[in-house]
Amino acid sequence: MNYVDIHAHMISRSTDDYDRMALAGCVAVTEPAFWAGYDRRSADVFADYFDHLTDFEPKRAAQYGIDHYTWLCLNPKEGENRELARQVLEIIPEFLDRPNVLGIGEIGLNRVTRNELATFKDHVDLAVANDQLIHIHTPHLEDKYKGTKVIVDTLAADSRVTPSRVMVDHAEEHTVGMILDNGFWTGLTLYPVTKTSPGRAVDMIERYGTERICVASACDWGPSDPLAVPRFIMEMRRRGHADDLIRTVVYDNPIAFLGQSPKFRQPRGSAATAALV
Amino acid sequence: MARNTISTLLTQRQLIDAYFMEQRTRVLDIAAFLDRLDRAAAADAEDDFRYVAFRQTLRELLSDEPGRVERVQMILSDRTTEPLPELDRKAAYGASIRNPVGNNGQETH
Ligand SMILES: [Zn+2]
């Protein structure tokens, strides 16, 4: 089944992974800017990173018939450094016009500090000023509930933000309700240990329906699986769900959210591209 | 907000037929982990916040009320609401070191 992985850090993955993802049905990925595993020392390093995300990576994906899009930001794990954030926020606009940039992300919170929150709000200002979609990282593990609540409350109180243009990602059972109830899109991250298993993701689909919910691998340099979405598809089938319903979650929904950006092109195999043939 | 929930299609019998084996191995792993802690070279972490939270989650599994997974999530969550004045460390622990004593985040049994 064709699918879109809305969260994949392909810079950390090998070309073999693109090959396997394409074989498994992946037609498009979106890659949010994230933490390299160490704190970067200057905005110049980010400029190189953004260049990679907007030039090298889409070319590498295209060899396998996968459309590659990206989101730019200084990620929450470096958000404590307000001076670095100021410098990076200054260079992001230079890259916003590149053809595969869909918006600002993955912004949000890590340990939920005052500085992280200030950096998050600065990014929201930048997104609003440039009419960009927003992709949000919610914190991990014990910090998820608190961080998601702070993010949702902050955005819900900001009248400039249109919730349907915001993806609040990495939802789990104790946060998915508050995200959807406030009108945002959400993503379930299929991670081996620290986030959600395919089985629990299917449970959340059964309990919350398919409206405004996507699933993603969030594959990166840590323990993660670039084929997590196909595994979710297998689990949905094992639980007896019809392919039409599965396609809504792994294909139609991501396209509906991402399609709000004029830069997003209907992927190969979609109804819109089939009509052109 | 109204939700368009989707029916769980499998019966209890079908779910048990399909998933019992993998859940069986998980419960044995937890039992073995608890025994291993008893045999440990030193009993130096009986009040470790992660171990305390872990034991609370196991009690929650015996509940007859639906919503066990949300309640387990909340036992393992930081339930304070104020942002930290500054960053203390980069990574999360998996259970909260900051929760007020005796506050499990919900009524328990
Ligand atoms: Zn990510």
GROMACS .gro file of C-alpha atoms and ligand atoms in nm:
model
  387
    1MET     CA    1   0.000   0.000   0.000
    2ASN     CA    2   0.131   0.347  -0.087
    3TYR     CA    3   0.200   0.567   0.215
    4VAL     CA    4   0.351   0.899   0.323
    5ASP     CA    5   0.589   0.909   0.621
    6ILE     CA    6   0.533   1.257   0.768
    7HIS     CA    7   0.831   1.237   1.003
    8ALA     CA    8   1.159   1.083   0.894
    9HIS     CA    9   1.513   1.213   0.964
   10MET     CA   10   1.661   1.080   0.645
   11ILE     CA   11   1.993   1.263   0.699
   12SER     CA   12   2.060   0.990   0.958
   13ARG     CA   13   1.957   0.703   0.732
   14SER     CA   14   2.137   0.521   0.455
   15THR     CA   15   2.040   0.519   0.089
   16ASP     CA   16   1.949   0.151   0.142
   17ASP     CA   17   1.671   0.275   0.370
   18TYR     CA   18   1.525   0.486   0.087
   19ASP     CA   19   1.540   0.174  -0.128
   20ARG     CA   20   1.356  -0.040   0.127
   21MET     CA   21   1.101   0.234   0.203
   22ALA     CA   22   1.024   0.272  -0.168
   23LEU     CA   23   0.984  -0.105  -0.205
   24ALA     CA   24   0.742  -0.099   0.089
   25GLY     CA   25   0.521   0.169  -0.073
   26CYS     CA   26   0.661   0.499   0.054
   27VAL     CA   27   0.587   0.777  -0.199
   28ALA     CA   28   0.676   1.085   0.009
   29VAL     CA   29   0.855   1.179   0.330
   30THR     CA   30   0.875   1.500   0.528
   31GLU     CA   31   1.189   1.564   0.729
   32PRO     CA   32   1.175   1.809   1.021
   33ALA     CA   33   1.497   1.977   1.133
   34PHE     CA   34   1.615   1.810   1.455
   35TRP     CA   35   1.896   1.759   1.704
   36ALA     CA   36   2.221   1.615   1.569
   37GLY     CA   37   2.305   1.434   1.894
   38TYR     CA   38   2.527   1.724   2.003
   39ASP     CA   39   2.473   2.099   2.036
   40ARG     CA   40   2.586   2.290   1.728
   41ARG     CA   41   2.819   2.581   1.788
   42SER     CA   42   2.701   2.838   1.541
   43ALA     CA   43   2.431   2.940   1.297
   44ASP     CA   44   2.670   2.856   1.010
   45VAL     CA   45   2.633   2.488   1.093
   46PHE     CA   46   2.255   2.526   1.067
   47ALA     CA   47   2.292   2.697   0.730
   48ASP     CA   48   2.483   2.390   0.606
   49TYR     CA   49   2.219   2.162   0.758
   50PHE     CA   50   1.931   2.354   0.593
   51ASP     CA   51   2.119   2.339   0.264
   52HIS     CA   52   2.150   1.962   0.300
   53LEU     CA   53   1.776   1.928   0.377
   54THR     CA   54   1.675   2.137   0.076
   55ASP     CA   55   1.924   2.015  -0.183
   56PHE     CA   56   2.107   1.686  -0.125
   57GLU     CA   57   1.826   1.501   0.052
   58PRO     CA   58   1.547   1.561  -0.206
   59LYS     CA   59   1.785   1.449  -0.482
   60ARG     CA   60   1.874   1.130  -0.294
   61ALA     CA   61   1.504   1.052  -0.231
   62ALA     CA   62   1.410   1.122  -0.594
   63GLN     CA   63   1.634   0.835  -0.710
   64TYR     CA   64   1.382   0.604  -0.544
   65GLY     CA   65   1.069   0.783  -0.659
   66ILE     CA   66   1.013   0.935  -0.315
   67ASP     CA   67   0.915   1.303  -0.288
   68HIS     CA   68   1.113   1.471  -0.010
   69TYR     CA   69   0.993   1.774   0.187
   70THR     CA   70   1.135   1.945   0.491
   71TRP     CA   71   1.064   2.173   0.788
   72LEU     CA   72   1.319   2.421   0.925
   73CYS     CA   73   1.396   2.540   1.278
   74LEU     CA   74   1.635   2.526   1.569
   75ASN     CA   75   1.502   2.217   1.749
   76PRO     CA   76   1.375   2.210   2.110
   77LYS     CA   77   1.684   2.029   2.243
   78GLU     CA   78   1.893   2.336   2.154
   79GLY     CA   79   1.616   2.583   2.242
   80GLU     CA   80   1.771   2.661   2.581
   81ASN     CA   81   2.045   2.859   2.404
   82ARG     CA   82   1.862   3.186   2.335
   83GLU     CA   83   2.152   3.353   2.155
   84LEU     CA   84   2.196   3.062   1.913
   85ALA     CA   85   1.818   3.058   1.862
   86ARG     CA   86   1.824   3.429   1.773
   87GLN     CA   87   2.098   3.371   1.515
   88VAL     CA   88   1.929   3.067   1.359
   89LEU     CA   89   1.590   3.240   1.344
   90GLU     CA   90   1.763   3.514   1.146
   91ILE     CA   91   1.885   3.278   0.871
   92ILE     CA   92   1.572   3.060   0.834
   93PRO     CA   93   1.386   3.310   0.608
   94GLU     CA   94   1.666   3.276   0.348
   95PHE     CA   95   1.560   2.911   0.303
   96LEU     CA   96   1.181   2.937   0.323
   97ASP     CA   97   1.139   2.984  -0.053
   98ARG     CA   98   1.318   2.661  -0.141
   99PRO     CA   99   1.080   2.429  -0.326
  100ASN     CA  100   1.065   2.146  -0.069
  101VAL     CA  101   1.021   2.359   0.247
  102LEU     CA  102   0.669   2.311   0.386
  103GLY     CA  103   0.701   2.513   0.705
  104ILE     CA  104   0.860   2.555   1.047
  105GLY     CA  105   0.942   2.245   1.251
  106GLU     CA  106   0.994   2.041   1.449
  107ILE     CA  107   0.963   2.312   1.710
  108GLY     CA  108   0.827   2.262   2.060
  109LEU     CA  109   0.968   2.173   2.399
  110ASN     CA  110   1.217   1.920   2.536
  111ARG     CA  111   1.242   1.947   2.916
  112VAL     CA  112   0.985   2.231   2.932
  113THR     CA  113   1.204   2.521   3.047
  114ARG     CA  114   1.133   2.894   3.029
  115ASN     CA  115   1.398   2.944   2.761
  116GLU     CA  116   1.267   2.655   2.551
  117LEU     CA  117   0.920   2.810   2.569
  118ALA     CA  118   1.054   3.150   2.462
  119THR     CA  119   1.237   2.991   2.165
  120PHE     CA  120   0.922   2.799   2.073
  121LYS     CA  121   0.717   3.121   2.071
  122ASP     CA  122   0.979   3.295   1.855
  123HIS     CA  123   0.944   3.018   1.597
  124VAL     CA  124   0.564   3.047   1.605
  125ASP     CA  125   0.604   3.421   1.537
  126LEU     CA  126   0.826   3.341   1.239
  127ALA     CA  127   0.576   3.086   1.103
  128VAL     CA  128   0.283   3.324   1.140
  129ALA     CA  129   0.474   3.614   0.981
  130ASN     CA  130   0.558   3.395   0.679
  131ASP     CA  131   0.226   3.208   0.657
  132GLN     CA  132   0.396   2.869   0.711
  133LEU     CA  133   0.258   2.536   0.830
  134ILE     CA  134   0.390   2.431   1.172
  135HIS     CA  135   0.521   2.091   1.280
  136ILE     CA  136   0.556   2.040   1.655
  137HIS     CA  137   0.767   1.801   1.860
  138THR     CA  138   0.622   1.718   2.200
  139PRO     CA  139   0.860   1.607   2.477
  140HIS     CA  140   0.947   1.249   2.558
  141LEU     CA  141   0.848   1.016   2.840
  142GLU     CA  142   0.770   1.183   3.174
  143ASP     CA  143   0.785   1.529   3.014
  144LYS     CA  144   0.528   1.455   2.743
  145TYR     CA  145   0.210   1.535   2.934
  146LYS     CA  146   0.334   1.862   3.079
  147GLY     CA  147   0.503   1.974   2.758
  148THR     CA  148   0.205   1.891   2.537
  149LYS     CA  149  -0.024   2.080   2.773
  150VAL     CA  150   0.199   2.390   2.771
  151ILE     CA  151   0.222   2.379   2.389
  152VAL     CA  152  -0.151   2.328   2.335
  153ASP     CA  153  -0.242   2.601   2.588
  154THR     CA  154   0.009   2.843   2.433
  155LEU     CA  155  -0.119   2.791   2.078
  156ALA     CA  156  -0.487   2.783   2.174
  157ALA     CA  157  -0.441   3.126   2.337
  158ASP     CA  158  -0.275   3.268   2.021
  159SER     CA  159  -0.547   3.397   1.787
  160ARG     CA  160  -0.300   3.422   1.497
  161VAL     CA  161  -0.259   3.043   1.486
  162THR     CA  162  -0.501   2.830   1.281
  163PRO     CA  163  -0.505   2.489   1.456
  164SER     CA  164  -0.577   2.296   1.133
  165ARG     CA  165  -0.240   2.423   0.998
  166VAL     CA  166  -0.049   2.278   1.294
  167MET     CA  167   0.065   1.918   1.348
  168VAL     CA  168   0.129   1.840   1.717
  169ASP     CA  169   0.333   1.522   1.681
  170HIS     CA  170   0.439   1.232   1.907
  171ALA     CA  171   0.097   1.198   2.073
  172GLU     CA  172   0.032   0.913   2.314
  173GLU     CA  173  -0.275   0.793   2.503
  174HIS     CA  174  -0.262   1.068   2.768
  175THR     CA  175  -0.211   1.356   2.519
  176VAL     CA  176  -0.396   1.266   2.199
  177GLY     CA  177  -0.734   1.383   2.332
  178MET     CA  178  -0.623   1.733   2.429
  179ILE     CA  179  -0.450   1.782   2.092
  180LEU     CA  180  -0.752   1.676   1.884
  181ASP     CA  181  -1.002   1.857   2.107
  182ASN     CA  182  -0.822   2.184   2.033
  183GLY     CA  183  -0.850   2.133   1.657
  184PHE     CA  184  -0.486   2.043   1.581
  185TRP     CA  185  -0.362   1.759   1.365
  186THR     CA  186  -0.166   1.492   1.548
  187GLY     CA  187   0.085   1.218   1.474
  188LEU     CA  188   0.146   0.884   1.642
  189THR     CA  189   0.515   0.797   1.641
  190LEU     CA  190   0.593   0.430   1.592
  191TYR     CA  191   0.911   0.381   1.795
  192PRO     CA  192   1.040   0.052   1.932
  193VAL     CA  193   1.076   0.154   2.299
  194THR     CA  194   1.021   0.517   2.389
  195LYS     CA  195   0.703   0.608   2.205
  196THR     CA  196   0.415   0.403   2.061
  197SER     CA  197   0.400   0.045   1.933
  198PRO     CA  198   0.193  -0.038   1.623
  199GLY     CA  199  -0.057  -0.218   1.849
  200ARG     CA  200  -0.112   0.088   2.070
  201ALA     CA  201  -0.136   0.312   1.764
  202VAL     CA  202  -0.417   0.091   1.630
  203ASP     CA  203  -0.588   0.116   1.971
  204MET     CA  204  -0.576   0.498   1.951
  205ILE     CA  205  -0.720   0.491   1.597
  206GLU     CA  206  -1.003   0.270   1.722
  207ARG     CA  207  -1.073   0.499   2.015
  208TYR     CA  208  -1.026   0.841   1.850
  209GLY     CA  209  -1.113   0.769   1.487
  210THR     CA  210  -0.909   0.871   1.184
  211GLU     CA  211  -0.988   1.243   1.169
  212ARG     CA  212  -0.671   1.458   1.182
  213ILE     CA  213  -0.449   1.162   1.283
  214CYS     CA  214  -0.137   1.045   1.098
  215VAL     CA  215   0.130   0.789   1.185
  216ALA     CA  216   0.505   0.817   1.124
  217SER     CA  217   0.831   0.635   1.183
  218ALA     CA  218   1.028   0.940   1.305
  219CYS     CA  219   1.328   0.730   1.208
  220ASP     CA  220   1.657   0.896   1.302
  221TRP     CA  221   2.000   0.803   1.439
  222GLY     CA  222   1.851   0.633   1.750
  223PRO     CA  223   1.675   0.297   1.778
  224SER     CA  224   1.399   0.345   1.520
  225ASP     CA  225   1.255   0.174   1.214
  226PRO     CA  226   1.223   0.335   0.870
  227LEU     CA  227   0.962   0.066   0.789
  228ALA     CA  228   0.746   0.145   1.092
  229VAL     CA  229   0.451   0.268   0.882
  230PRO     CA  230   0.430  -0.058   0.681
  231ARG     CA  231   0.439  -0.241   1.016
  232PHE     CA  232   0.144  -0.028   1.130
  233ILE     CA  233  -0.039  -0.124   0.808
  234MET     CA  234   0.025  -0.492   0.884
  235GLU     CA  235  -0.102  -0.449   1.241
  236MET     CA  236  -0.420  -0.274   1.120
  237ARG     CA  237  -0.484  -0.569   0.888
  238ARG     CA  238  -0.412  -0.818   1.167
  239ARG     CA  239  -0.677  -0.641   1.371
  240GLY     CA  240  -0.927  -0.682   1.089
  241HIS     CA  241  -0.941  -0.326   0.954
  242ALA     CA  242  -1.023  -0.263   0.587
  243ASP     CA  243  -0.764  -0.125   0.348
  244ASP     CA  244  -0.978   0.185   0.279
  245LEU     CA  245  -0.960   0.283   0.644
  246ILE     CA  246  -0.587   0.212   0.662
  247ARG     CA  247  -0.526   0.423   0.350
  248THR     CA  248  -0.707   0.715   0.515
  249VAL     CA  249  -0.448   0.715   0.796
  250VAL     CA  250  -0.127   0.647   0.604
  251TYR     CA  251  -0.198   0.827   0.276
  252ASP     CA  252  -0.508   1.051   0.253
  253ASN     CA  253  -0.458   1.219   0.593
  254PRO     CA  254  -0.094   1.322   0.547
  255ILE     CA  255  -0.179   1.453   0.200
  256ALA     CA  256  -0.474   1.652   0.339
  257PHE     CA  257  -0.253   1.816   0.605
  258LEU     CA  258   0.055   1.872   0.389
  259GLY     CA  259  -0.154   1.982   0.090
  260GLN     CA  260  -0.231   2.303   0.278
  261SER     CA  261   0.113   2.415   0.161
  262PRO     CA  262   0.111   2.528  -0.204
  263LYS     CA  263   0.450   2.358  -0.243
  264PHE     CA  264   0.318   2.009  -0.172
  265ARG     CA  265   0.262   1.810  -0.492
  266GLN     CA  266   0.015   1.521  -0.513
  267PRO     CA  267   0.233   1.209  -0.495
  268ARG     CA  268   0.254   0.937  -0.753
  269GLY     CA  269  -0.049   0.710  -0.743
  270SER     CA  270  -0.286   0.963  -0.588
  271ALA     CA  271  -0.631   1.025  -0.736
  272ALA     CA  272  -0.522   1.371  -0.852
  273THR     CA  273  -0.216   1.243  -1.041
  274ALA     CA  274  -0.410   0.944  -1.181
  275ALA     CA  275  -0.656   1.192  -1.336
  276LEU     CA  276  -0.368   1.355  -1.526
  277VAL     CA  277  -0.267   1.034  -1.702
  278MET     CA  278  -1.563   1.693   2.130
  279ALA     CA  279  -1.754   1.414   1.957
  280ARG     CA  280  -1.530   1.140   1.820
  281ASN     CA  281  -1.597   0.907   1.531
  282THR     CA  282  -1.458   0.603   1.701
  283ILE     CA  283  -1.398   0.286   1.505
  284SER     CA  284  -1.520  -0.048   1.629
  285THR     CA  285  -1.273  -0.300   1.761
  286LEU     CA  286  -1.351  -0.578   1.516
  287LEU     CA  287  -1.199  -0.881   1.687
  288THR     CA  288  -1.369  -1.075   1.965
  289GLN     CA  289  -1.198  -1.145   2.297
  290ARG     CA  290  -1.135  -1.501   2.178
  291GLN     CA  291  -0.975  -1.376   1.856
  292LEU     CA  292  -0.760  -1.120   2.041
  293ILE     CA  293  -0.640  -1.384   2.285
  294ASP     CA  294  -0.571  -1.634   2.007
  295ALA     CA  295  -0.366  -1.374   1.820
  296TYR     CA  296  -0.187  -1.191   2.102
  297PHE     CA  297  -0.167  -1.414   2.412
  298MET     CA  298   0.182  -1.546   2.337
  299GLU     CA  299   0.345  -1.206   2.298
  300GLN     CA  300   0.176  -1.070   2.613
  301ARG     CA  301   0.270  -1.387   2.805
  302THR     CA  302   0.637  -1.330   2.735
  303ARG     CA  303   0.607  -0.966   2.846
  304VAL     CA  304   0.456  -1.054   3.182
  305LEU     CA  305   0.726  -1.318   3.240
  306ASP     CA  306   0.995  -1.059   3.164
  307ILE     CA  307   0.847  -0.823   3.423
  308ALA     CA  308   0.825  -1.100   3.683
  309ALA     CA  309   1.189  -1.193   3.614
  310PHE     CA  310   1.296  -0.829   3.641
  311LEU     CA  311   1.135  -0.800   3.987
  312ASP     CA  312   1.303  -1.125   4.101
  313ARG     CA  313   1.636  -0.996   3.967
  314LEU     CA  314   1.598  -0.678   4.170
  315ASP     CA  315   1.544  -0.894   4.482
  316ARG     CA  316   1.865  -1.086   4.411
  317ALA     CA  317   2.064  -0.773   4.329
  318ALA     CA  318   2.413  -0.732   4.478
  319ALA     CA  319   2.282  -0.443   4.688
  320ALA     CA  320   1.929  -0.337   4.783
  321ASP     CA  321   2.023   0.025   4.726
  322ALA     CA  322   1.730   0.158   4.523
  323GLU     CA  323   1.409   0.048   4.696
  324ASP     CA  324   1.294   0.411   4.699
  325ASP     CA  325   1.428   0.505   4.354
  326PHE     CA  326   1.155   0.718   4.193
  327ARG     CA  327   1.152   0.495   3.884
  328TYR     CA  328   1.111   0.176   4.089
  329VAL     CA  329   0.840   0.338   4.303
  330ALA     CA  330   0.650   0.449   3.992
  331PHE     CA  331   0.699   0.107   3.832
  332ARG     CA  332   0.538  -0.069   4.129
  333GLN     CA  333   0.246   0.176   4.112
  334THR     CA  334   0.193   0.095   3.744
  335LEU     CA  335   0.178  -0.278   3.824
  336ARG     CA  336  -0.100  -0.215   4.075
  337GLU     CA  337  -0.285  -0.023   3.806
  338LEU     CA  338  -0.277  -0.326   3.575
  339LEU     CA  339  -0.503  -0.511   3.820
  340SER     CA  340  -0.773  -0.245   3.793
  341ASP     CA  341  -1.107  -0.349   3.641
  342GLU     CA  342  -1.167   0.001   3.503
  343PRO     CA  343  -1.094   0.080   3.136
  344GLY     CA  344  -0.835   0.354   3.086
  345ARG     CA  345  -0.545   0.161   3.240
  346VAL     CA  346  -0.302   0.283   2.976
  347GLU     CA  347  -0.383   0.652   3.040
  348ARG     CA  348  -0.351   0.599   3.416
  349VAL     CA  349  -0.018   0.419   3.376
  350GLN     CA  350   0.101   0.704   3.149
  351MET     CA  351   0.007   0.957   3.417
  352ILE     CA  352   0.185   0.763   3.694
  353LEU     CA  353   0.496   0.785   3.475
  354SER     CA  354   0.445   1.157   3.397
  355ASP     CA  355   0.569   1.481   3.551
  356ARG     CA  356   0.243   1.620   3.683
  357THR     CA  357   0.377   1.962   3.780
  358THR     CA  358   0.264   2.248   3.556
  359GLU     CA  359   0.527   2.525   3.576
  360PRO     CA  360   0.814   2.542   3.323
  361LEU     CA  361   1.158   2.481   3.479
  362PRO     CA  362   1.355   2.799   3.551
  363GLU     CA  363   1.648   2.651   3.358
  364LEU     CA  364   1.761   2.330   3.192
  365ASP     CA  365   1.882   2.069   3.443
  366ARG     CA  366   1.962   1.788   3.199
  367LYS     CA  367   1.889   1.708   2.837
  368ALA     CA  368   1.729   1.363   2.855
  369ALA     CA  369   1.417   1.230   3.025
  370TYR     CA  370   1.427   0.941   3.276
  371GLY     CA  371   1.096   0.769   3.193
  372ALA     CA  372   0.942   0.852   3.532
  373SER     CA  373   0.923   1.183   3.711
  374ILE     CA  374   1.163   1.278   3.988
  375ARG     CA  375   0.953   1.584   4.065
  376ASN     CA  376   0.606   1.460   4.152
  377PRO     CA  377   0.480   1.551   4.496
  378VAL     CA  378   0.488   1.253   4.734
  379GLY     CA  379   0.152   1.073   4.756
  380ASN     CA  380   0.014   1.231   4.440
  381ASN     CA  381  -0.039   0.963   4.181
  382GLY     CA  382  -0.222   1.194   3.946
  383GLN     CA  383  -0.552   1.017   3.996
  384GLU     CA  384  -0.760   0.832   4.248
  385THR     CA  385  -0.633   0.480   4.297
  386HIS     CA  386  -0.832   0.191   4.432
  387ZN      ZN  387   1.186   1.410   1.496
   0.00000   0.00000   0.00000
